[in-house]
JSON list of C-alpha atoms and ligand atoms in Angstrom, two decimals:
[
{"chain": "A", "resi": 1, "resn": "MET", "atom": "CA", "xyz": [37.17, 48.96, 51.28]},
{"chain": "A", "resi": 2, "resn": "MET", "atom": "CA", "xyz": [35.11, 46.08, 50.01]},
{"chain": "A", "resi": 3, "resn": "ALA", "atom": "CA", "xyz": [36.40, 44.29, 46.96]},
{"chain": "A", "resi": 4, "resn": "MET", "atom": "CA", "xyz": [33.78, 44.86, 44.24]},
{"chain": "A", "resi": 5, "resn": "ALA", "atom": "CA", "xyz": [33.36, 42.44, 41.39]},
{"chain": "A", "resi": 6, "resn": "HIS", "atom": "CA", "xyz": [34.32, 44.36, 38.25]},
{"chain": "A", "resi": 7, "resn": "PRO", "atom": "CA", "xyz": [31.53, 44.40, 35.64]},
{"chain": "A", "resi": 8, "resn": "LYS", "atom": "CA", "xyz": [33.94, 43.33, 32.86]},
{"chain": "A", "resi": 9, "resn": "LEU", "atom": "CA", "xyz": [35.33, 40.38, 34.87]},
{"chain": "A", "resi": 10, "resn": "ALA", "atom": "CA", "xyz": [34.64, 36.85, 33.59]},
{"chain": "A", "resi": 11, "resn": "LEU", "atom": "CA", "xyz": [35.85, 33.28, 34.13]},
{"chain": "A", "resi": 12, "resn": "ARG", "atom": "CA", "xyz": [36.82, 30.64, 31.63]},
{"chain": "A", "resi": 13, "resn": "PRO", "atom": "CA", "xyz": [38.73, 27.31, 31.65]},
{"chain": "A", "resi": 14, "resn": "PHE", "atom": "CA", "xyz": [42.46, 27.16, 31.03]},
{"chain": "A", "resi": 15, "resn": "LEU", "atom": "CA", "xyz": [43.71, 26.45, 27.48]},
{"chain": "A", "resi": 16, "resn": "ALA", "atom": "CA", "xyz": [47.29, 25.26, 26.73]},
{"chain": "A", "resi": 17, "resn": "GLU", "atom": "CA", "xyz": [47.92, 28.47, 24.73]},
{"chain": "A", "resi": 18, "resn": "ASP", "atom": "CA", "xyz": [47.40, 30.50, 27.90]},
{"chain": "A", "resi": 19, "resn": "THR", "atom": "CA", "xyz": [50.62, 29.16, 29.44]},
{"chain": "A", "resi": 20, "resn": "PRO", "atom": "CA", "xyz": [53.00, 32.00, 28.53]},
{"chain": "A", "resi": 21, "resn": "LEU", "atom": "CA", "xyz": [50.64, 34.69, 29.83]},
{"chain": "A", "resi": 22, "resn": "LEU", "atom": "CA", "xyz": [49.89, 32.79, 33.05]},
{"chain": "A", "resi": 23, "resn": "ARG", "atom": "CA", "xyz": [53.63, 32.46, 33.61]},
{"chain": "A", "resi": 24, "resn": "GLU", "atom": "CA", "xyz": [53.88, 36.27, 33.41]},
{"chain": "A", "resi": 25, "resn": "ILE", "atom": "CA", "xyz": [51.00, 36.69, 35.84]},
{"chain": "A", "resi": 26, "resn": "PHE", "atom": "CA", "xyz": [52.63, 34.13, 38.22]},
{"chain": "A", "resi": 27, "resn": "ARG", "atom": "CA", "xyz": [55.99, 35.89, 38.14]},
{"chain": "A", "resi": 28, "resn": "ASP", "atom": "CA", "xyz": [54.62, 39.49, 38.38]},
{"chain": "A", "resi": 29, "resn": "SER", "atom": "CA", "xyz": [52.26, 38.50, 41.19]},
{"chain": "A", "resi": 30, "resn": "ILE", "atom": "CA", "xyz": [55.12, 37.00, 43.26]},
{"chain": "A", "resi": 31, "resn": "ALA", "atom": "CA", "xyz": [57.46, 39.91, 42.49]},
{"chain": "A", "resi": 32, "resn": "GLU", "atom": "CA", "xyz": [54.99, 42.68, 43.31]},
{"chain": "A", "resi": 33, "resn": "LEU", "atom": "CA", "xyz": [52.59, 41.25, 45.91]},
{"chain": "A", "resi": 34, "resn": "THR", "atom": "CA", "xyz": [54.69, 39.08, 48.23]},
{"chain": "A", "resi": 35, "resn": "GLY", "atom": "CA", "xyz": [57.63, 41.31, 49.12]},
{"chain": "A", "resi": 36, "resn": "ASP", "atom": "CA", "xyz": [56.32, 42.14, 52.63]},
{"chain": "A", "resi": 37, "resn": "ASP", "atom": "CA", "xyz": [56.45, 38.46, 53.58]},
{"chain": "A", "resi": 38, "resn": "TYR", "atom": "CA", "xyz": [59.35, 36.92, 51.62]},
{"chain": "A", "resi": 39, "resn": "THR", "atom": "CA", "xyz": [62.91, 37.93, 50.80]},
{"chain": "A", "resi": 40, "resn": "GLU", "atom": "CA", "xyz": [63.99, 38.66, 47.25]},
{"chain": "A", "resi": 41, "resn": "ALA", "atom": "CA", "xyz": [65.88, 35.30, 47.17]},
{"chain": "A", "resi": 42, "resn": "GLN", "atom": "CA", "xyz": [62.73, 33.48, 48.30]},
{"chain": "A", "resi": 43, "resn": "GLN", "atom": "CA", "xyz": [60.61, 35.27, 45.73]},
{"chain": "A", "resi": 44, "resn": "GLU", "atom": "CA", "xyz": [63.05, 34.32, 42.99]},
{"chain": "A", "resi": 45, "resn": "ALA", "atom": "CA", "xyz": [63.07, 30.67, 44.11]},
{"chain": "A", "resi": 46, "resn": "TRP", "atom": "CA", "xyz": [59.27, 30.67, 44.16]},
{"chain": "A", "resi": 47, "resn": "ALA", "atom": "CA", "xyz": [59.03, 32.26, 40.69]},
{"chain": "A", "resi": 48, "resn": "SER", "atom": "CA", "xyz": [61.56, 29.73, 39.30]},
{"chain": "A", "resi": 49, "resn": "VAL", "atom": "CA", "xyz": [58.88, 27.04, 39.55]},
{"chain": "A", "resi": 50, "resn": "ALA", "atom": "CA", "xyz": [57.61, 28.42, 36.21]},
{"chain": "A", "resi": 51, "resn": "ASP", "atom": "CA", "xyz": [61.04, 28.57, 34.50]},
{"chain": "A", "resi": 52, "resn": "ASP", "atom": "CA", "xyz": [60.30, 25.39, 32.58]},
{"chain": "A", "resi": 53, "resn": "GLU", "atom": "CA", "xyz": [57.32, 26.63, 30.60]},
{"chain": "A", "resi": 54, "resn": "ALA", "atom": "CA", "xyz": [56.37, 23.19, 29.31]},
{"chain": "A", "resi": 55, "resn": "ALA", "atom": "CA", "xyz": [56.30, 21.72, 32.85]},
{"chain": "A", "resi": 56, "resn": "PHE", "atom": "CA", "xyz": [54.34, 24.74, 34.14]},
{"chain": "A", "resi": 57, "resn": "GLY", "atom": "CA", "xyz": [51.74, 24.28, 31.35]},
{"chain": "A", "resi": 58, "resn": "LYS", "atom": "CA", "xyz": [51.50, 20.61, 32.02]},
{"chain": "A", "resi": 59, "resn": "LYS", "atom": "CA", "xyz": [50.82, 21.26, 35.69]},
{"chain": "A", "resi": 60, "resn": "LEU", "atom": "CA", "xyz": [48.11, 23.84, 34.89]},
{"chain": "A", "resi": 61, "resn": "GLY", "atom": "CA", "xyz": [46.52, 21.43, 32.38]},
{"chain": "A", "resi": 62, "resn": "SER", "atom": "CA", "xyz": [46.56, 18.51, 34.80]},
{"chain": "A", "resi": 63, "resn": "GLN", "atom": "CA", "xyz": [44.57, 20.46, 37.43]},
{"chain": "A", "resi": 64, "resn": "LEU", "atom": "CA", "xyz": [41.16, 22.12, 37.21]},
{"chain": "A", "resi": 65, "resn": "THR", "atom": "CA", "xyz": [42.51, 25.58, 36.27]},
{"chain": "A", "resi": 66, "resn": "LEU", "atom": "CA", "xyz": [40.26, 28.62, 35.90]},
{"chain": "A", "resi": 67, "resn": "ILE", "atom": "CA", "xyz": [41.30, 31.95, 34.35]},
{"chain": "A", "resi": 68, "resn": "ALA", "atom": "CA", "xyz": [39.80, 35.31, 35.29]},
{"chain": "A", "resi": 69, "resn": "THR", "atom": "CA", "xyz": [39.64, 37.75, 32.42]},
{"chain": "A", "resi": 70, "resn": "LEU", "atom": "CA", "xyz": [39.16, 41.50, 32.43]},
{"chain": "A", "resi": 71, "resn": "GLU", "atom": "CA", "xyz": [37.69, 42.68, 29.12]},
{"chain": "A", "resi": 72, "resn": "GLY", "atom": "CA", "xyz": [38.89, 39.39, 27.66]},
{"chain": "A", "resi": 73, "resn": "SER", "atom": "CA", "xyz": [42.49, 39.53, 28.90]},
{"chain": "A", "resi": 74, "resn": "PRO", "atom": "CA", "xyz": [43.70, 37.11, 31.60]},
{"chain": "A", "resi": 75, "resn": "VAL", "atom": "CA", "xyz": [44.37, 38.90, 34.90]},
{"chain": "A", "resi": 76, "resn": "GLY", "atom": "CA", "xyz": [44.52, 35.98, 37.30]},
{"chain": "A", "resi": 77, "resn": "PHE", "atom": "CA", "xyz": [44.17, 32.22, 37.67]},
{"chain": "A", "resi": 78, "resn": "ALA", "atom": "CA", "xyz": [43.46, 29.52, 40.27]},
{"chain": "A", "resi": 79, "resn": "SER", "atom": "CA", "xyz": [43.64, 25.74, 40.26]},
{"chain": "A", "resi": 80, "resn": "LEU", "atom": "CA", "xyz": [42.02, 22.84, 42.06]},
{"chain": "A", "resi": 81, "resn": "ALA", "atom": "CA", "xyz": [44.11, 19.68, 42.55]},
{"chain": "A", "resi": 82, "resn": "GLY", "atom": "CA", "xyz": [42.75, 16.32, 43.55]},
{"chain": "A", "resi": 83, "resn": "GLY", "atom": "CA", "xyz": [39.21, 17.67, 43.94]},
{"chain": "A", "resi": 84, "resn": "ASN", "atom": "CA", "xyz": [39.76, 19.19, 47.38]},
{"chain": "A", "resi": 85, "resn": "THR", "atom": "CA", "xyz": [42.97, 21.28, 47.30]},
{"chain": "A", "resi": 86, "resn": "ILE", "atom": "CA", "xyz": [43.48, 24.82, 46.01]},
{"chain": "A", "resi": 87, "resn": "ASP", "atom": "CA", "xyz": [46.96, 24.54, 44.57]},
{"chain": "A", "resi": 88, "resn": "MET", "atom": "CA", "xyz": [47.46, 27.91, 42.83]},
{"chain": "A", "resi": 89, "resn": "LEU", "atom": "CA", "xyz": [45.96, 31.38, 43.11]},
{"chain": "A", "resi": 90, "resn": "TYR", "atom": "CA", "xyz": [47.66, 34.30, 41.46]},
{"chain": "A", "resi": 91, "resn": "VAL", "atom": "CA", "xyz": [46.33, 37.71, 40.47]},
{"chain": "A", "resi": 92, "resn": "HIS", "atom": "CA", "xyz": [48.24, 40.21, 38.35]},
{"chain": "A", "resi": 93, "resn": "PRO", "atom": "CA", "xyz": [49.37, 43.14, 40.53]},
{"chain": "A", "resi": 94, "resn": "ALA", "atom": "CA", "xyz": [47.65, 45.67, 38.22]},
{"chain": "A", "resi": 95, "resn": "ALA", "atom": "CA", "xyz": [44.34, 43.84, 38.88]},
{"chain": "A", "resi": 96, "resn": "ALA", "atom": "CA", "xyz": [44.79, 43.14, 42.63]},
{"chain": "A", "resi": 97, "resn": "GLY", "atom": "CA", "xyz": [42.19, 44.32, 45.10]},
{"chain": "A", "resi": 98, "resn": "GLN", "atom": "CA", "xyz": [39.32, 44.32, 42.61]},
{"chain": "A", "resi": 99, "resn": "GLY", "atom": "CA", "xyz": [37.67, 41.06, 43.52]},
{"chain": "A", "resi": 100, "resn": "VAL", "atom": "CA", "xyz": [39.53, 38.80, 41.03]},
{"chain": "A", "resi": 101, "resn": "GLY", "atom": "CA", "xyz": [40.86, 36.45, 43.71]},
{"chain": "A", "resi": 102, "resn": "THR", "atom": "CA", "xyz": [37.41, 36.33, 45.32]},
{"chain": "A", "resi": 103, "resn": "MET", "atom": "CA", "xyz": [35.71, 35.40, 42.04]},
{"chain": "A", "resi": 104, "resn": "LEU", "atom": "CA", "xyz": [38.26, 32.65, 41.34]},
{"chain": "A", "resi": 105, "resn": "VAL", "atom": "CA", "xyz": [38.00, 31.04, 44.76]},
{"chain": "A", "resi": 106, "resn": "ASP", "atom": "CA", "xyz": [34.17, 31.37, 44.83]},
{"chain": "A", "resi": 107, "resn": "ALA", "atom": "CA", "xyz": [34.10, 29.34, 41.61]},
{"chain": "A", "resi": 108, "resn": "LEU", "atom": "CA", "xyz": [36.58, 26.68, 42.89]},
{"chain": "A", "resi": 109, "resn": "GLU", "atom": "CA", "xyz": [34.57, 26.28, 46.08]},
{"chain": "A", "resi": 110, "resn": "LYS", "atom": "CA", "xyz": [31.33, 25.77, 44.11]},
{"chain": "A", "resi": 111, "resn": "LEU", "atom": "CA", "xyz": [32.99, 23.29, 41.77]},
{"chain": "A", "resi": 112, "resn": "ALA", "atom": "CA", "xyz": [34.59, 21.31, 44.55]},
{"chain": "A", "resi": 113, "resn": "GLY", "atom": "CA", "xyz": [31.35, 21.32, 46.61]},
{"chain": "A", "resi": 114, "resn": "SER", "atom": "CA", "xyz": [29.23, 20.22, 43.63]},
{"chain": "A", "resi": 115, "resn": "ARG", "atom": "CA", "xyz": [31.66, 17.38, 43.07]},
{"chain": "A", "resi": 116, "resn": "GLY", "atom": "CA", "xyz": [31.24, 16.15, 46.61]},
{"chain": "A", "resi": 117, "resn": "ALA", "atom": "CA", "xyz": [34.21, 17.58, 48.47]},
{"chain": "A", "resi": 118, "resn": "GLY", "atom": "CA", "xyz": [33.29, 18.11, 52.13]},
{"chain": "A", "resi": 119, "resn": "LYS", "atom": "CA", "xyz": [36.09, 20.57, 52.70]},
{"chain": "A", "resi": 120, "resn": "LEU", "atom": "CA", "xyz": [38.75, 22.48, 50.84]},
{"chain": "A", "resi": 121, "resn": "SER", "atom": "CA", "xyz": [42.40, 22.66, 51.84]},
{"chain": "A", "resi": 122, "resn": "VAL", "atom": "CA", "xyz": [45.03, 25.19, 50.83]},
{"chain": "A", "resi": 123, "resn": "ASP", "atom": "CA", "xyz": [48.74, 25.70, 51.62]},
{"chain": "A", "resi": 124, "resn": "ALA", "atom": "CA", "xyz": [48.56, 29.53, 51.62]},
{"chain": "A", "resi": 125, "resn": "SER", "atom": "CA", "xyz": [51.48, 31.88, 51.33]},
{"chain": "A", "resi": 126, "resn": "ASP", "atom": "CA", "xyz": [51.84, 34.35, 54.17]},
{"chain": "A", "resi": 127, "resn": "SER", "atom": "CA", "xyz": [50.73, 36.97, 51.62]},
{"chain": "A", "resi": 128, "resn": "ALA", "atom": "CA", "xyz": [47.44, 35.14, 50.92]},
{"chain": "A", "resi": 129, "resn": "ARG", "atom": "CA", "xyz": [46.70, 33.85, 54.46]},
{"chain": "A", "resi": 130, "resn": "ASP", "atom": "CA", "xyz": [44.48, 36.85, 55.41]},
{"chain": "A", "resi": 131, "resn": "PHE", "atom": "CA", "xyz": [42.58, 36.52, 52.15]},
{"chain": "A", "resi": 132, "resn": "PHE", "atom": "CA", "xyz": [41.70, 32.88, 52.98]},
{"chain": "A", "resi": 133, "resn": "GLU", "atom": "CA", "xyz": [40.98, 33.52, 56.70]},
{"chain": "A", "resi": 134, "resn": "LYS", "atom": "CA", "xyz": [38.48, 36.23, 55.70]},
{"chain": "A", "resi": 135, "resn": "ARG", "atom": "CA", "xyz": [36.73, 33.57, 53.63]},
{"chain": "A", "resi": 136, "resn": "GLY", "atom": "CA", "xyz": [36.37, 31.14, 56.55]},
{"chain": "A", "resi": 137, "resn": "TYR", "atom": "CA", "xyz": [39.46, 29.02, 56.13]},
{"chain": "A", "resi": 138, "resn": "VAL", "atom": "CA", "xyz": [41.00, 27.96, 59.46]},
{"chain": "A", "resi": 139, "resn": "ALA", "atom": "CA", "xyz": [44.71, 27.48, 59.99]},
{"chain": "A", "resi": 140, "resn": "GLN", "atom": "CA", "xyz": [45.79, 23.89, 60.69]},
{"chain": "A", "resi": 141, "resn": "GLN", "atom": "CA", "xyz": [49.56, 23.95, 60.63]},
{"chain": "A", "resi": 142, "resn": "ARG", "atom": "CA", "xyz": [52.65, 25.90, 59.59]},
{"chain": "A", "resi": 143, "resn": "ASN", "atom": "CA", "xyz": [54.89, 24.33, 56.93]},
{"chain": "A", "resi": 144, "resn": "THR", "atom": "CA", "xyz": [58.35, 25.05, 55.57]},
{"chain": "A", "resi": 145, "resn": "VAL", "atom": "CA", "xyz": [58.99, 24.13, 51.96]},
{"chain": "A", "resi": 146, "resn": "ALA", "atom": "CA", "xyz": [62.37, 23.83, 50.23]},
{"chain": "A", "resi": 147, "resn": "LEU", "atom": "CA", "xyz": [62.36, 25.48, 46.78]},
{"chain": "A", "resi": 148, "resn": "ALA", "atom": "CA", "xyz": [65.42, 26.00, 44.63]},
{"chain": "A", "resi": 149, "resn": "GLY", "atom": "CA", "xyz": [67.70, 26.23, 47.62]},
{"chain": "A", "resi": 150, "resn": "GLU", "atom": "CA", "xyz": [65.45, 28.48, 49.72]},
{"chain": "A", "resi": 151, "resn": "TRP", "atom": "CA", "xyz": [63.09, 27.71, 52.60]},
{"chain": "A", "resi": 152, "resn": "LEU", "atom": "CA", "xyz": [59.60, 29.20, 52.29]},
{"chain": "A", "resi": 153, "resn": "ALA", "atom": "CA", "xyz": [56.98, 29.19, 55.03]},
{"chain": "A", "resi": 154, "resn": "ASN", "atom": "CA", "xyz": [53.27, 28.68, 54.31]},
{"chain": "A", "resi": 155, "resn": "THR", "atom": "CA", "xyz": [50.16, 27.69, 56.30]},
{"chain": "A", "resi": 156, "resn": "THR", "atom": "CA", "xyz": [47.74, 24.83, 55.65]},
{"chain": "A", "resi": 157, "resn": "LEU", "atom": "CA", "xyz": [44.18, 26.13, 56.06]},
{"chain": "A", "resi": 158, "resn": "GLN", "atom": "CA", "xyz": [40.89, 24.29, 55.68]},
{"chain": "A", "resi": 159, "resn": "LYS", "atom": "CA", "xyz": [37.27, 25.31, 55.06]},
{"chain": "A", "resi": 160, "resn": "PRO", "atom": "CA", "xyz": [34.22, 23.04, 55.37]},
{"chain": "A", "resi": 161, "resn": "LEU", "atom": "CA", "xyz": [31.99, 23.27, 52.27]},
{"chain": "A", "resi": 162, "resn": "ALA", "atom": "CA", "xyz": [28.22, 23.27, 52.35]},
{"chain": "A", "resi": 163, "resn": "ALA", "atom": "CA", "xyz": [26.93, 20.04, 50.82]},
{"chain": "A", "resi": 164, "resn": "ALA", "atom": "CA", "xyz": [25.65, 20.48, 47.21]},
{"chain": "A", "resi": 165, "resn": "GLY", "atom": "CA", "xyz": [21.92, 21.12, 47.12]},
{"chain": "A", "resi": 166, "resn": "GLY", "atom": "CA", "xyz": [21.88, 22.72, 50.54]},
{"chain": "A", "resi": 167, "resn": "ALA", "atom": "CA", "xyz": [21.70, 19.41, 52.58]},
{"chain": "A", "resi": 168, "resn": "SER", "atom": "CA", "xyz": [23.92, 19.49, 55.63]},
{"chain": "B", "resi": 201, "resn": "ACO", "atom": "N1", "xyz": [46.26, 40.89, 52.92]},
{"chain": "B", "resi": 201, "resn": "ACO", "atom": "C1", "xyz": [45.05, 41.15, 53.50]},
{"chain": "B", "resi": 201, "resn": "ACO", "atom": "N2", "xyz": [43.89, 41.14, 52.84]},
{"chain": "B", "resi": 201, "resn": "ACO", "atom": "C2", "xyz": [43.90, 40.86, 51.54]},
{"chain": "B", "resi": 201, "resn": "ACO", "atom": "C3", "xyz": [45.09, 40.56, 50.88]},
{"chain": "B", "resi": 201, "resn": "ACO", "atom": "C4", "xyz": [46.32, 40.58, 51.59]},
{"chain": "B", "resi": 201, "resn": "ACO", "atom": "N3", "xyz": [47.48, 40.35, 51.05]},
{"chain": "B", "resi": 201, "resn": "ACO", "atom": "N4", "xyz": [44.81, 40.32, 49.59]},
{"chain": "B", "resi": 201, "resn": "ACO", "atom": "C5", "xyz": [43.50, 40.49, 49.42]},
{"chain": "B", "resi": 201, "resn": "ACO", "atom": "N5", "xyz": [42.97, 40.77, 50.67]},
{"chain": "B", "resi": 201, "resn": "ACO", "atom": "C6", "xyz": [41.57, 41.03, 50.95]},
{"chain": "B", "resi": 201, "resn": "ACO", "atom": "C7", "xyz": [41.04, 42.22, 50.23]},
{"chain": "B", "resi": 201, "resn": "ACO", "atom": "O1", "xyz": [41.26, 43.38, 50.95]},
{"chain": "B", "resi": 201, "resn": "ACO", "atom": "C8", "xyz": [39.56, 41.88, 50.14]},
{"chain": "B", "resi": 201, "resn": "ACO", "atom": "O2", "xyz": [38.94, 42.15, 51.41]},
{"chain": "B", "resi": 201, "resn": "ACO", "atom": "P1", "xyz": [37.55, 42.95, 51.43]},
{"chain": "B", "resi": 201, "resn": "ACO", "atom": "O3", "xyz": [36.58, 42.11, 50.61]},
{"chain": "B", "resi": 201, "resn": "ACO", "atom": "O4", "xyz": [37.26, 43.01, 52.87]},
{"chain": "B", "resi": 201, "resn": "ACO", "atom": "O5", "xyz": [37.86, 44.25, 50.80]},
{"chain": "B", "resi": 201, "resn": "ACO", "atom": "C9", "xyz": [39.54, 40.35, 50.01]},
{"chain": "B", "resi": 201, "resn": "ACO", "atom": "O6", "xyz": [40.81, 39.91, 50.49]},
{"chain": "B", "resi": 201, "resn": "ACO", "atom": "C10", "xyz": [39.33, 39.95, 48.56]},
{"chain": "B", "resi": 201, "resn": "ACO", "atom": "O7", "xyz": [40.32, 40.55, 47.75]},
{"chain": "B", "resi": 201, "resn": "ACO", "atom": "P2", "xyz": [40.40, 40.34, 46.17]},
{"chain": "B", "resi": 201, "resn": "ACO", "atom": "O8", "xyz": [40.43, 41.64, 45.49]},
{"chain": "B", "resi": 201, "resn": "ACO", "atom": "O9", "xyz": [39.34, 39.39, 45.76]},
{"chain": "B", "resi": 201, "resn": "ACO", "atom": "O10", "xyz": [41.79, 39.63, 46.06]},
{"chain": "B", "resi": 201, "resn": "ACO", "atom": "P3", "xyz": [42.89, 39.77, 44.91]},
{"chain": "B", "resi": 201, "resn": "ACO", "atom": "O11", "xyz": [42.27, 39.73, 43.59]},
{"chain": "B", "resi": 201, "resn": "ACO", "atom": "O12", "xyz": [43.72, 40.98, 45.22]},
{"chain": "B", "resi": 201, "resn": "ACO", "atom": "O13", "xyz": [43.75, 38.46, 45.12]},
{"chain": "B", "resi": 201, "resn": "ACO", "atom": "C11", "xyz": [45.57, 37.30, 46.12]},
{"chain": "B", "resi": 201, "resn": "ACO", "atom": "C12", "xyz": [44.31, 38.08, 46.33]},
{"chain": "B", "resi": 201, "resn": "ACO", "atom": "C13", "xyz": [45.32, 36.11, 45.21]},
{"chain": "B", "resi": 201, "resn": "ACO", "atom": "C14", "xyz": [46.10, 36.80, 47.46]},
{"chain": "B", "resi": 201, "resn": "ACO", "atom": "C15", "xyz": [46.62, 38.22, 45.42]},
{"chain": "B", "resi": 201, "resn": "ACO", "atom": "O14", "xyz": [46.95, 39.26, 46.33]},
{"chain": "B", "resi": 201, "resn": "ACO", "atom": "C16", "xyz": [47.89, 37.56, 44.99]},
{"chain": "B", "resi": 201, "resn": "ACO", "atom": "O15", "xyz": [48.02, 37.11, 43.88]},
{"chain": "B", "resi": 201, "resn": "ACO", "atom": "N6", "xyz": [48.94, 37.52, 45.84]},
{"chain": "B", "resi": 201, "resn": "ACO", "atom": "C17", "xyz": [50.28, 37.13, 45.51]},
{"chain": "B", "resi": 201, "resn": "ACO", "atom": "C18", "xyz": [50.42, 35.65, 45.15]},
{"chain": "B", "resi": 201, "resn": "ACO", "atom": "C19", "xyz": [50.07, 34.74, 46.26]},
{"chain": "B", "resi": 201, "resn": "ACO", "atom": "O16", "xyz": [50.58, 34.82, 47.37]},
{"chain": "B", "resi": 201, "resn": "ACO", "atom": "N7", "xyz": [49.23, 33.79, 45.94]},
{"chain": "B", "resi": 201, "resn": "ACO", "atom": "C20", "xyz": [48.77, 32.76, 46.82]},
{"chain": "B", "resi": 201, "resn": "ACO", "atom": "C21", "xyz": [49.81, 31.69, 46.89]},
{"chain": "B", "resi": 201, "resn": "ACO", "atom": "S1", "xyz": [49.25, 30.37, 47.87]},
{"chain": "B", "resi": 201, "resn": "ACO", "atom": "C22", "xyz": [48.27, 29.52, 46.76]},
{"chain": "B", "resi": 201, "resn": "ACO", "atom": "O17", "xyz": [48.47, 29.64, 45.60]},
{"chain": "B", "resi": 201, "resn": "ACO", "atom": "C23", "xyz": [47.30, 28.67, 47.28]}
]
């Protein structure tokens, strides 16, 4: 079924006070949506990235982080690092499959394109790889990342962006 944008969905920039809620979304998303691709030990290592709430908030604040809200409540977030890399994309499991991820990545692609990025790069989890491939991202290489004593595989994908203003 096609993901339909929910009428009560909106976007806004990240605020420092969002950090605790985004940490919950991050953890619940990993726990509920990545179990087909990663072991429980790998999921725990991945989620542990947010154990230090201050460091997690600092990372979100240092990137261009957007929050998707459903009737005003955050249900997902995505971040752009260095102008041309999607660093984070997490949707709460209760809101998955409703177009939240699509709305977030649409916005990051527009922002990056309007700021002059010629292409976007993402190291996508195996759980998110199909999502990005459907959007025109093309796999470049497989990676293995060490996290809290576990090895996690991901894939670097890239998508060329249309130049701002429609010029090619
Ligand atoms: N496998 C196959 N297709 C998928 C998947 C999946 N796991 N997830 C979404 N899709 C498809 C949907 O079916 C939909 O296709 P359609 O338009 O043909 O119906 C399309 O992708 C868009 O789906 P959305 O509803 O916009 O996506 P959603 O809001 O569910 O968010 C996301 C997708 C972000 C991958 C979510 O499932 C998630 O948070 N996953 C767990 C965390 C994760 O792995 N995040 C990425 C880490 S890598 C990184 O951060 C860069």
